[in-house]
Short mmCIF file of C-alpha atoms and ligand atoms in Angstrom, two decimals:
data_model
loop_
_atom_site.label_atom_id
_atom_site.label_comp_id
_atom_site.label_asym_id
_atom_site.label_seq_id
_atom_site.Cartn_x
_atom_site.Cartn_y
_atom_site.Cartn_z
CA UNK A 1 -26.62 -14.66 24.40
CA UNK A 2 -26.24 -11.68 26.50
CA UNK A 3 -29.05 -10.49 29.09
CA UNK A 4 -31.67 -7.44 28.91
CA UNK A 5 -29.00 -5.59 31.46
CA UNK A 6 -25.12 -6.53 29.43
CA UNK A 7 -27.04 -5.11 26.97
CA UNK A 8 -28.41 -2.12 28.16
CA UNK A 9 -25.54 -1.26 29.77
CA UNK A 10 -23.25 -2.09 26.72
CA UNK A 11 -25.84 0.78 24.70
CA UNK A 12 -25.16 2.52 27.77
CA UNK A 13 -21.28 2.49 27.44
CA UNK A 14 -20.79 3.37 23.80
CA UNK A 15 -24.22 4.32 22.34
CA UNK A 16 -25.23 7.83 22.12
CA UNK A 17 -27.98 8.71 24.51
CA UNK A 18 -30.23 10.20 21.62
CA UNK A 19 -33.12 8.06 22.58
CA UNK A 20 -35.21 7.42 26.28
CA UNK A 21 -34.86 3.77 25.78
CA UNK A 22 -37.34 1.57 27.67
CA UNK A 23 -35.57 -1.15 30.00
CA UNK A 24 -35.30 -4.75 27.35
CA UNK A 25 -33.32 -5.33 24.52
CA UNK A 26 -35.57 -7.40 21.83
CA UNK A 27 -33.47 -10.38 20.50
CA UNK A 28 -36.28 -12.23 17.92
CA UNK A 29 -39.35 -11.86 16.76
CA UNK A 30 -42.15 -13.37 14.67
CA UNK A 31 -45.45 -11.93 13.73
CA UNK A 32 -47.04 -10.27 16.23
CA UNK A 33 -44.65 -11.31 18.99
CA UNK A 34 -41.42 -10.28 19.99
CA UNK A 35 -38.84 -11.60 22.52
CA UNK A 36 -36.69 -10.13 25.15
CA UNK A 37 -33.14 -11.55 26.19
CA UNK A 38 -34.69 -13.17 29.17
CA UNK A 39 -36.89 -15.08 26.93
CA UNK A 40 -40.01 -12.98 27.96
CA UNK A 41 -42.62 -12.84 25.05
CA UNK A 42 -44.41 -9.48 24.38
CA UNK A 43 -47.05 -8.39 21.68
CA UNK A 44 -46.39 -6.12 19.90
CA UNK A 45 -48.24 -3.07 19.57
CA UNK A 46 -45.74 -0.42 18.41
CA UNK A 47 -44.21 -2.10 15.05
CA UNK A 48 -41.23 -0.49 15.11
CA UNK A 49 -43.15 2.89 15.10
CA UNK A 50 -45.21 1.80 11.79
CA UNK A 51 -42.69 -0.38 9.96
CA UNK A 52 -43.36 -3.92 10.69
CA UNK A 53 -47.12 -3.75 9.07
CA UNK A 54 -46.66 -7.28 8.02
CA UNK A 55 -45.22 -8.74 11.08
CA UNK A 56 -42.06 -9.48 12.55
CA UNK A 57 -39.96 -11.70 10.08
CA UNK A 58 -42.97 -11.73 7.37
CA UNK A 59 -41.83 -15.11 4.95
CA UNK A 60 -42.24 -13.69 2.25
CA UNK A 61 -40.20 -10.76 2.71
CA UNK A 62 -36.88 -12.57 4.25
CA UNK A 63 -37.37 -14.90 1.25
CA UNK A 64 -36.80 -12.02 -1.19
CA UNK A 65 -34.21 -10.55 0.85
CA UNK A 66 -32.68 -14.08 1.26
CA UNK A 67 -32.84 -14.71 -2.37
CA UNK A 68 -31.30 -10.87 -2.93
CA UNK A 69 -28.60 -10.81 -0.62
CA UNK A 70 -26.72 -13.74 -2.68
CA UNK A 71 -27.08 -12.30 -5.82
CA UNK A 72 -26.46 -8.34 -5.52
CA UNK A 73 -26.60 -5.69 -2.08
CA UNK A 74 -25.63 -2.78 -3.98
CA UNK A 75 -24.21 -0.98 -7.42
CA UNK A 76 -24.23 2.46 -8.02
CA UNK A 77 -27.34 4.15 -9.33
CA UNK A 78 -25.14 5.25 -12.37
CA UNK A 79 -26.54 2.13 -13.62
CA UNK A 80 -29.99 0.67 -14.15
CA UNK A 81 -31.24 -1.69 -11.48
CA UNK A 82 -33.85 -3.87 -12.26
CA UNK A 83 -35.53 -4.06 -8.38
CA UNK A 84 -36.05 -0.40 -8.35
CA UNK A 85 -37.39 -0.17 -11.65
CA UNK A 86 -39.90 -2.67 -10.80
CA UNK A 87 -41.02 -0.77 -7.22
CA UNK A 88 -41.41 1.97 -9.19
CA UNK A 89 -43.75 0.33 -11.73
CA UNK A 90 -45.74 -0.98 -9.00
CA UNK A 91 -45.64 2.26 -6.45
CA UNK A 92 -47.08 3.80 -9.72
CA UNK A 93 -49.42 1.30 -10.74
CA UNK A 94 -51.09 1.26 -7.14
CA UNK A 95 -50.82 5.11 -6.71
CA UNK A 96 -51.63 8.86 -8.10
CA UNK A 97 -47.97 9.01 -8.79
CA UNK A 98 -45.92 8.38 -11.82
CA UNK A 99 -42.30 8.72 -11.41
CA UNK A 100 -40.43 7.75 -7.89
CA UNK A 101 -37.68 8.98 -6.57
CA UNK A 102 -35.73 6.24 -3.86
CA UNK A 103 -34.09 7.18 -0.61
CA UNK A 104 -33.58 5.46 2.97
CA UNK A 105 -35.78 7.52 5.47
CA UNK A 106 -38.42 9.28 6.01
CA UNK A 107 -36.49 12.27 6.69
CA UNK A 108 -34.88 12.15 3.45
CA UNK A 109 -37.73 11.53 1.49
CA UNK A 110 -39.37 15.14 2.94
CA UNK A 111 -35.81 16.43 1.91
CA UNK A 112 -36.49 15.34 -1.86
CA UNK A 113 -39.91 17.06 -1.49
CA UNK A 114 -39.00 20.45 -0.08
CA UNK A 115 -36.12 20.72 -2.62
CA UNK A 116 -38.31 19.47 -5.77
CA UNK A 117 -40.93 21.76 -4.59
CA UNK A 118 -38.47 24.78 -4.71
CA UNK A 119 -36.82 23.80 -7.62
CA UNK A 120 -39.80 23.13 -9.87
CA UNK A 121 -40.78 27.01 -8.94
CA UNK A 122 -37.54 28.10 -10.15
CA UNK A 123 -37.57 26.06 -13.09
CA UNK A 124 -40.60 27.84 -14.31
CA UNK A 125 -39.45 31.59 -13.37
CA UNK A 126 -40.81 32.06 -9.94
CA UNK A 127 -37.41 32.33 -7.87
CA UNK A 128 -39.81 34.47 -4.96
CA UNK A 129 -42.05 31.02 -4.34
CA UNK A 130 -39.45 28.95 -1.62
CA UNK A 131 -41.79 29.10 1.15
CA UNK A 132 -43.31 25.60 2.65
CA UNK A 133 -46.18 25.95 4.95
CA UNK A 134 -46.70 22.96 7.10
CA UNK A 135 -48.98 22.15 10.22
CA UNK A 136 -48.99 22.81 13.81
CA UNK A 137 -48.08 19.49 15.81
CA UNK A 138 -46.24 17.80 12.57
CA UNK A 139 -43.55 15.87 12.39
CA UNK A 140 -41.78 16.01 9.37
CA UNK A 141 -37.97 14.26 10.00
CA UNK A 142 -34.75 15.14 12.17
CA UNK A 143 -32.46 16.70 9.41
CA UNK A 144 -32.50 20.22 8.88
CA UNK A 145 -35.29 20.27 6.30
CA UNK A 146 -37.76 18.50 7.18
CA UNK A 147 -36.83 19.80 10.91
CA UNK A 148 -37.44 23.03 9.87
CA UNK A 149 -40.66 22.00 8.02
CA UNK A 150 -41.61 20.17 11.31
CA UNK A 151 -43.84 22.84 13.79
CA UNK A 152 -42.86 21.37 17.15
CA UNK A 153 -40.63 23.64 19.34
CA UNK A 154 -39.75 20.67 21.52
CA UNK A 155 -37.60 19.51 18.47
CA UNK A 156 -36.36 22.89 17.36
CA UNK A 157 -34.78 23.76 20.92
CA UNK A 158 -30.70 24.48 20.42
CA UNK A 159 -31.17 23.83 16.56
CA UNK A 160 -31.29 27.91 15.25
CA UNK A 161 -31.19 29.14 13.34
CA UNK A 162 -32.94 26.47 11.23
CA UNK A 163 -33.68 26.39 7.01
CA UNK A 164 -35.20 29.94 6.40
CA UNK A 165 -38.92 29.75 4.05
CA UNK A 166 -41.11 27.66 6.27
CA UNK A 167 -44.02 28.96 7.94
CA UNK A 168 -46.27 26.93 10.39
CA UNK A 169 -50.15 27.02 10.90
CA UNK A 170 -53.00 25.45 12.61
CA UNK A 171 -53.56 21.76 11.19
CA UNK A 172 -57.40 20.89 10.10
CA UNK A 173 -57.76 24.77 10.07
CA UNK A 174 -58.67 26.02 6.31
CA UNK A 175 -59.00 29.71 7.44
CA UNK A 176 -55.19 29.86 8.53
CA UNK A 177 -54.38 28.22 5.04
CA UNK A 178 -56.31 30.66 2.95
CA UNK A 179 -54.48 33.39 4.80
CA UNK A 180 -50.87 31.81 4.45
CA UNK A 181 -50.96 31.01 1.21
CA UNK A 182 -49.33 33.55 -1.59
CA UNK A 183 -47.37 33.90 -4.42
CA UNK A 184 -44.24 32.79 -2.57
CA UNK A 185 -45.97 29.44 -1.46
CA UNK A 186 -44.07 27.02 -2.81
CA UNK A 187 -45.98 24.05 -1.46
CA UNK A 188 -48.11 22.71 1.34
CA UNK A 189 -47.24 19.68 3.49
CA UNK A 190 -50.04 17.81 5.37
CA UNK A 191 -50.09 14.56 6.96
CA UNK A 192 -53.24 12.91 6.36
CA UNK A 193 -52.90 11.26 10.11
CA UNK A 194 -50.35 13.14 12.26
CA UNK A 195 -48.66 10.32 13.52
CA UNK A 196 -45.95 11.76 16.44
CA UNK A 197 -48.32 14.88 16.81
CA UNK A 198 -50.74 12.47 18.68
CA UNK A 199 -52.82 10.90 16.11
CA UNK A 200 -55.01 13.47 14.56
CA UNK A 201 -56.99 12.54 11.74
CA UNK A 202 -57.24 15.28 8.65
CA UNK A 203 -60.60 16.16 8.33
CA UNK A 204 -62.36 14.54 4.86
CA UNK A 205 -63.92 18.24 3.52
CA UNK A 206 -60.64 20.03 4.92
CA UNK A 207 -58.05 18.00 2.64
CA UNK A 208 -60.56 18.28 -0.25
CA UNK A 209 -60.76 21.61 -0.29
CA UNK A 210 -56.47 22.38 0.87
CA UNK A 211 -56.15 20.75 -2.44
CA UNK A 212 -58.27 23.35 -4.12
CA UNK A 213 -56.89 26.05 -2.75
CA UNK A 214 -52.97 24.53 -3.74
CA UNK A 215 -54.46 24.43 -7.10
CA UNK A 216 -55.39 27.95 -7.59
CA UNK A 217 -52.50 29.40 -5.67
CA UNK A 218 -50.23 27.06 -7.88
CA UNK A 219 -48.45 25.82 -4.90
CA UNK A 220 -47.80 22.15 -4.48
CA UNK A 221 -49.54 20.12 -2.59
CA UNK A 222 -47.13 17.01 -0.46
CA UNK A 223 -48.67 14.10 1.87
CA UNK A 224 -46.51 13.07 4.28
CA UNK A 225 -47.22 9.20 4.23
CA UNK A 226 -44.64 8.16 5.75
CA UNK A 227 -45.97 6.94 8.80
CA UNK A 228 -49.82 6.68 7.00
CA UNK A 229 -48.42 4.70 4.05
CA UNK A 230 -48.61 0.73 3.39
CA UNK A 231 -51.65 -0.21 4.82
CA UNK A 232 -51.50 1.51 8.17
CA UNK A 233 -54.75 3.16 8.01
CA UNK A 234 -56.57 0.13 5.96
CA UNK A 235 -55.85 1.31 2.72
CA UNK A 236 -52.65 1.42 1.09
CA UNK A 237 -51.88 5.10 0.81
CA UNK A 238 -54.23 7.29 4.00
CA UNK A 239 -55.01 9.65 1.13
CA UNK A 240 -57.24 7.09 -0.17
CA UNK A 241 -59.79 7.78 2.26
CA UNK A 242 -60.23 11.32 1.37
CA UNK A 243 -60.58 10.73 -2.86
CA UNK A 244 -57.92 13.38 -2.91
CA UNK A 245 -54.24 13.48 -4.78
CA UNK A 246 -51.22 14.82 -3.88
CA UNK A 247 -48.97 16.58 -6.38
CA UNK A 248 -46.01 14.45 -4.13
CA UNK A 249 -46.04 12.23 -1.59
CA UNK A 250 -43.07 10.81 0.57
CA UNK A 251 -42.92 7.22 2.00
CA UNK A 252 -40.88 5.20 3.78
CA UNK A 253 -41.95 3.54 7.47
CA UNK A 254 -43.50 0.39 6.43
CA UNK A 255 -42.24 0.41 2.78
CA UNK A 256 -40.45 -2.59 3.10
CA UNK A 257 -40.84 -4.58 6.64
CA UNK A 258 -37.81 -3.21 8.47
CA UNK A 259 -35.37 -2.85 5.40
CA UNK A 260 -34.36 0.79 5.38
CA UNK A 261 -36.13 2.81 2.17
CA UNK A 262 -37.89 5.83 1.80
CA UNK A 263 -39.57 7.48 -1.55
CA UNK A 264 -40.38 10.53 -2.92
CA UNK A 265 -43.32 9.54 -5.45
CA UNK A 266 -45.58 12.22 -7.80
CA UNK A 267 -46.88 13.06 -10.68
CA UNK A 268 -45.39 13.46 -13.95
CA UNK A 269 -45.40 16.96 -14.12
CA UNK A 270 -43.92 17.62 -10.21
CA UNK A 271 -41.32 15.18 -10.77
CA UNK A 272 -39.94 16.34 -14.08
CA UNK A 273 -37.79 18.66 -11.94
CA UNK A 274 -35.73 16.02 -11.03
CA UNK A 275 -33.19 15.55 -13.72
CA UNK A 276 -29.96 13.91 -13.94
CA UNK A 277 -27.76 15.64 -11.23
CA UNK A 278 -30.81 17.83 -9.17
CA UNK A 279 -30.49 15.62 -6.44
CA UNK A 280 -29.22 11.87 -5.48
CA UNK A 281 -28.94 9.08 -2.59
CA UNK A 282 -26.20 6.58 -2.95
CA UNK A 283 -27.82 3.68 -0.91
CA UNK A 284 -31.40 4.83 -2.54
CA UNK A 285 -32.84 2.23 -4.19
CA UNK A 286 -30.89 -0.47 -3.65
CA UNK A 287 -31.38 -3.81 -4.93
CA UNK A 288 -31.92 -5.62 -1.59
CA UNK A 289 -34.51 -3.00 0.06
CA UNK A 290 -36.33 -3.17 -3.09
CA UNK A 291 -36.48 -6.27 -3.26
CA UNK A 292 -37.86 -6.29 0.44
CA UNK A 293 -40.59 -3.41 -1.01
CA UNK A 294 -41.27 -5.72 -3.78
CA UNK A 295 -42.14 -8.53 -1.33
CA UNK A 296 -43.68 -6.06 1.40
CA UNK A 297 -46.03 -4.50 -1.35
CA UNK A 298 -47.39 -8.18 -3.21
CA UNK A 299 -48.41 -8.80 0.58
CA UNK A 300 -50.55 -6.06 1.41
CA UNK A 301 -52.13 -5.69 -2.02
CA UNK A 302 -53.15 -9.42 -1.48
CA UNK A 303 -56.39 -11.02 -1.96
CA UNK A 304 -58.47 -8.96 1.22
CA UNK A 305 -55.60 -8.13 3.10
CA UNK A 306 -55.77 -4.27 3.30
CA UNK A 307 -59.84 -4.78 3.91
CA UNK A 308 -59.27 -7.48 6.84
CA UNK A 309 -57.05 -4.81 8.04
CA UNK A 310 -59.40 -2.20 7.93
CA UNK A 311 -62.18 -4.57 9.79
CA UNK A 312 -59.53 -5.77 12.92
CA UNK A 313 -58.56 -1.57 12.82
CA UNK A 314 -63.01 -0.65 13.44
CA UNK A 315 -62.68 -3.25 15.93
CA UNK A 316 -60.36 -1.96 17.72
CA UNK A 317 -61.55 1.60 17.80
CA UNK A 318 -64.57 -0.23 19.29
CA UNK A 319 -63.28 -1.52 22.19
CA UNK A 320 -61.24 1.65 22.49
CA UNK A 321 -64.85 3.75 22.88
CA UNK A 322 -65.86 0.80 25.12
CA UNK A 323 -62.81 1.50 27.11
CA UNK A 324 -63.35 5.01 27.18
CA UNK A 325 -66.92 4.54 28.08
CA UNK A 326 -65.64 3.33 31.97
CA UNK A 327 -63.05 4.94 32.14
CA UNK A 328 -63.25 9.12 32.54
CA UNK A 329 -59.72 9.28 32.32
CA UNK A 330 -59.41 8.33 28.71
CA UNK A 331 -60.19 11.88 27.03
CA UNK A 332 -59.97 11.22 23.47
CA UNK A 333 -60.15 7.64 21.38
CA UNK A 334 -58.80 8.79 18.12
CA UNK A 335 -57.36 7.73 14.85
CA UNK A 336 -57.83 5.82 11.01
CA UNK A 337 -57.32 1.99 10.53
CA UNK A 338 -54.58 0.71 12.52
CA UNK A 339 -53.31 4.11 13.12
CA UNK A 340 -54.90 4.63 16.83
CA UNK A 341 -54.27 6.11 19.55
CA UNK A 342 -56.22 7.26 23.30
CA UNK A 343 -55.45 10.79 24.82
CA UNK A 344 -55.37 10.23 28.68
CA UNK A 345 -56.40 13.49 31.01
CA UNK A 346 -52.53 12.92 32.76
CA UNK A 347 -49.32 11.94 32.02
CA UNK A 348 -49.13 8.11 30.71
CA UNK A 349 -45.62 6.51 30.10
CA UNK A 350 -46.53 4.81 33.50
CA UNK A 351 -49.22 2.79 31.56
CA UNK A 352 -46.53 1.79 29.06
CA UNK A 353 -44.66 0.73 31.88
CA UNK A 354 -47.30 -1.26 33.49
CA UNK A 355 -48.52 -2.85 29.70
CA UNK A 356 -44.07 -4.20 29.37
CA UNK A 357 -44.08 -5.63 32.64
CA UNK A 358 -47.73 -7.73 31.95
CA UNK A 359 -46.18 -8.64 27.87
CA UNK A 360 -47.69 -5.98 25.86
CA UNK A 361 -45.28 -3.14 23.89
CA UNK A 362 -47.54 0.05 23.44
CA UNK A 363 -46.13 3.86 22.82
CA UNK A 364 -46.78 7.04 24.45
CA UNK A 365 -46.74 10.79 22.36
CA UNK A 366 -47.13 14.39 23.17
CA UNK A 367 -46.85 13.01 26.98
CA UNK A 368 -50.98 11.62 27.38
CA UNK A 369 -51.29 9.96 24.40
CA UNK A 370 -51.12 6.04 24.25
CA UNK A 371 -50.44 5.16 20.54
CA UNK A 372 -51.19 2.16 19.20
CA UNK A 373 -49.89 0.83 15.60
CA UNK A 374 -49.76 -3.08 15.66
CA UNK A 375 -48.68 -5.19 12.81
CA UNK A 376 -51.54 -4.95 10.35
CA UNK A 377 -52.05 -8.96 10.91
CA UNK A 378 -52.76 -8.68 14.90
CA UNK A 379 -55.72 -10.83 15.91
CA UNK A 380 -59.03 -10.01 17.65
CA UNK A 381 -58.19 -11.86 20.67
CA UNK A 382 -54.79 -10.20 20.92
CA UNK A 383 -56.67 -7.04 20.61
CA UNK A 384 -58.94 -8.19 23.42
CA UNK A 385 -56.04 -9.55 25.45
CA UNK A 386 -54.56 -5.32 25.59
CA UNK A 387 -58.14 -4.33 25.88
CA UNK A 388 -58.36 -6.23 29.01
CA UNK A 389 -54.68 -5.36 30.73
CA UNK A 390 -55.65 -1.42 29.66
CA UNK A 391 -58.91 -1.92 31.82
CA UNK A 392 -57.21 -3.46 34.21
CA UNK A 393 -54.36 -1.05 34.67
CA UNK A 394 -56.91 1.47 34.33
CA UNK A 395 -59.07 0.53 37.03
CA UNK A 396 -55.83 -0.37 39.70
CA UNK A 397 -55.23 3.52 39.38
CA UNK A 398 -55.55 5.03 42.99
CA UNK A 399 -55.72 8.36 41.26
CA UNK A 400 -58.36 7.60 39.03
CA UNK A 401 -61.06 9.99 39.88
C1 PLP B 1 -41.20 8.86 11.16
C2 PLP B 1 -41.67 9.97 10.32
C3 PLP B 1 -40.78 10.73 9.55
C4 PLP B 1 -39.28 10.55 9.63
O1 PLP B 1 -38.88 9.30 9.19
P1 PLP B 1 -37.38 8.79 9.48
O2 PLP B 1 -37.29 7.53 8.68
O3 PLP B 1 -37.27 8.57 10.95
O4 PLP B 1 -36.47 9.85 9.01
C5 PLP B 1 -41.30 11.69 8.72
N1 PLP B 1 -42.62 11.90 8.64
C6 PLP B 1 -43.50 11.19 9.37
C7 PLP B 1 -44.96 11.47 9.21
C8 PLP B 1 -43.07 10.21 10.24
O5 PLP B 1 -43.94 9.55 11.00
#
């Protein structure tokens, strides 16, 4: 086995630099833990940025894929396969939606969405209605779509000009979408927790009534779950929480424990516009990150599971607003579930830093922001255990006023 620094310098060497990689290379992990190549155990509070809900290595899930891989990794989807029919059934049975659409990524699964949501305009005579109005601070995917749909400059910088029809406004902010919408609206896309924007939680009478007013414009209406999906917020879709549907909604993240997937699932009448040839993924829906979704999804809708989730996520958020209680510099404690997150008043990737070198893996976004979006199965005391190395880090700061 090679160490933390062959490896980093052999990502170094040939990998391209698209990503500020923190020091260790992770070898092995289980549960909540992971392990470095020096044999140094961390817990995990990142996930994989929202895809290891069930833990690292969840049994049940590298059973199926196990079981899979010796039986059949891929055919083409000119044919029927049996895994992805069966997702489907139960993506539909547990959700709004009734058709699904498979891909590999998030990204790709917003692609599906803006292009169904143009096309199914089209299809009905209204060529003028291609525009997509997302939300300030979203983050939406890397490829050109969902870029484009994504209202960041940071990630637009050197990328003009990008997909023309999308227009940005103010997220929780119904004013700005009763002004933006029109006749050439072709569809709205919210995400019900803006995950990379910093954690910001939709407001419950804001979604309720952006659905209303998608309604009456005749615009479609797409969650982005792909970061709030499978259990991350304690319940299985984040839209749950706000007794509101989505015409569409894309998945992916922690759709099947690490195996790479993405959806594009809605109702009947939004996904009729998909018809043989509109659109297509060659790996999408394959039979072995099905069968991982298959696996991934009988976990979480276990007996409790999503609830116990829910309680270990208030918990948190608890000792979070203890936290932020004694110490001024947390601004903010925000978030839904096990979707949370603490806005410093200064920059923080130093506290991710500090929280590596003492065992504990946490993220930072938009610069101040320490996200936090542990497997769905972390424990009390390992909650405690970050709770206690935040404080501590916390109160070493010399620059703490
Ligand atoms: C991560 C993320 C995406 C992009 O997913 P990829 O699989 O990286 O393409 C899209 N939307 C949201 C909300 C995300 O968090």
């Amino acid at each position: 086995m090679n160490s933390n620094e062959e490896i980093i310098q052999l990502t170094d060497h040939h990998v391209a630099a698209t990503y500020g990689r923190i020091p260790i290379a992770l070898v092995r992990g289980k549960g909540t833990r992971v392990w470095d190549a020096s044999g140094k155990k961390y817990i995990d509070f990142v996930s994989g940025l929202a895809v290891n809900n069930l833990g690292h290595c969840p049994p049940a899930v590298v059973q199926a894929i196990r079981k899979q891989a010796g039986t059949l990794l891929h055919v083409s989807n000119l044919y029927h396969i049996e895994p992805q029919s069966r997702l489907a059934e139960e993506l539909t049975r547990l959700s709004f939606a009734d058709k699904v659409f498979f891909c590999n990524s998030g990204t790709e699964a917003n692609e599906a969405a803006i292009k169904l949501a143009r096309r199914y305009h089209h299809d009905r005579g209204e060529t003028g209605r291609h525009e997509i109005l997302s939300m300030h601070n979203s983050f939406h995917g890397r490829t050109l779509g969902s870029l484009s749909a994504t209202a960041q400059k940071k990630f637009h910088l050197g990328f003009k000009p990008l997909v023309p029809g999308f227009k940005y406004i103010p997220f929780n902010d119904l004013a700005a979408l009763e002004a933006a919408l029109s006749k050439k609206t072709a569809a709205v896309i919210i995400e019900p927790v803006q995950g990379e924007g910093g954690v910001h939680v939709a407001g419950k009478a804001y979604l309720k009534r952006v659905k209303k007013l998608c309604a009456e414009n005749g615009a479609l209406l797409i969650f982005d779950e792909v970061q709030t999906g499978f259990g991350r917020t304690g319940k299985l879709f984040a839209h749950e929480h706000y007794g509101v549907r989505p015409d569409l909604m894309t998945l992916a993240k922690g759709m099947a424990s690490g195996i790479a997937i993405g959806a594009l699932a809605g109702t009947a009448r939004a996904m009729a516009t998909f018809k043989p040839g509109t659109h297509a993924a060659t790996f999408g829906g394959n039979p072995l990150a099905c069968q991982a979704g298959l696996a991934t999804l009988s976990v979480l809708t276990g007996d409790n599971f999503l609830a116990g989730a829910a309680a270990t996520g208030a918990y948190f958020a608890d000792r979070l607003r203890e936290l932020k209680q004694k110490f001024p510099i947390i601004r903010d404690v925000r978030g839904l579930g096990l979707m949370l997150a603490i806005e410093l008043d200064r920059p923080a990737a130093e506290i991710v830093q500090e929280c590596l070198r003492r065992g504990y893996l946490i993220n930072c976004v938009q610069e101040k922001t320490l996200r936090f979006l542990p497997p769905l199965i972390i424990t009390r005391k390992e909650i405690d255990g970050l709770i206690k190395t935040l404080a501590s880090i916390l109160g070493a700061d010399p620059a703490r006023p």
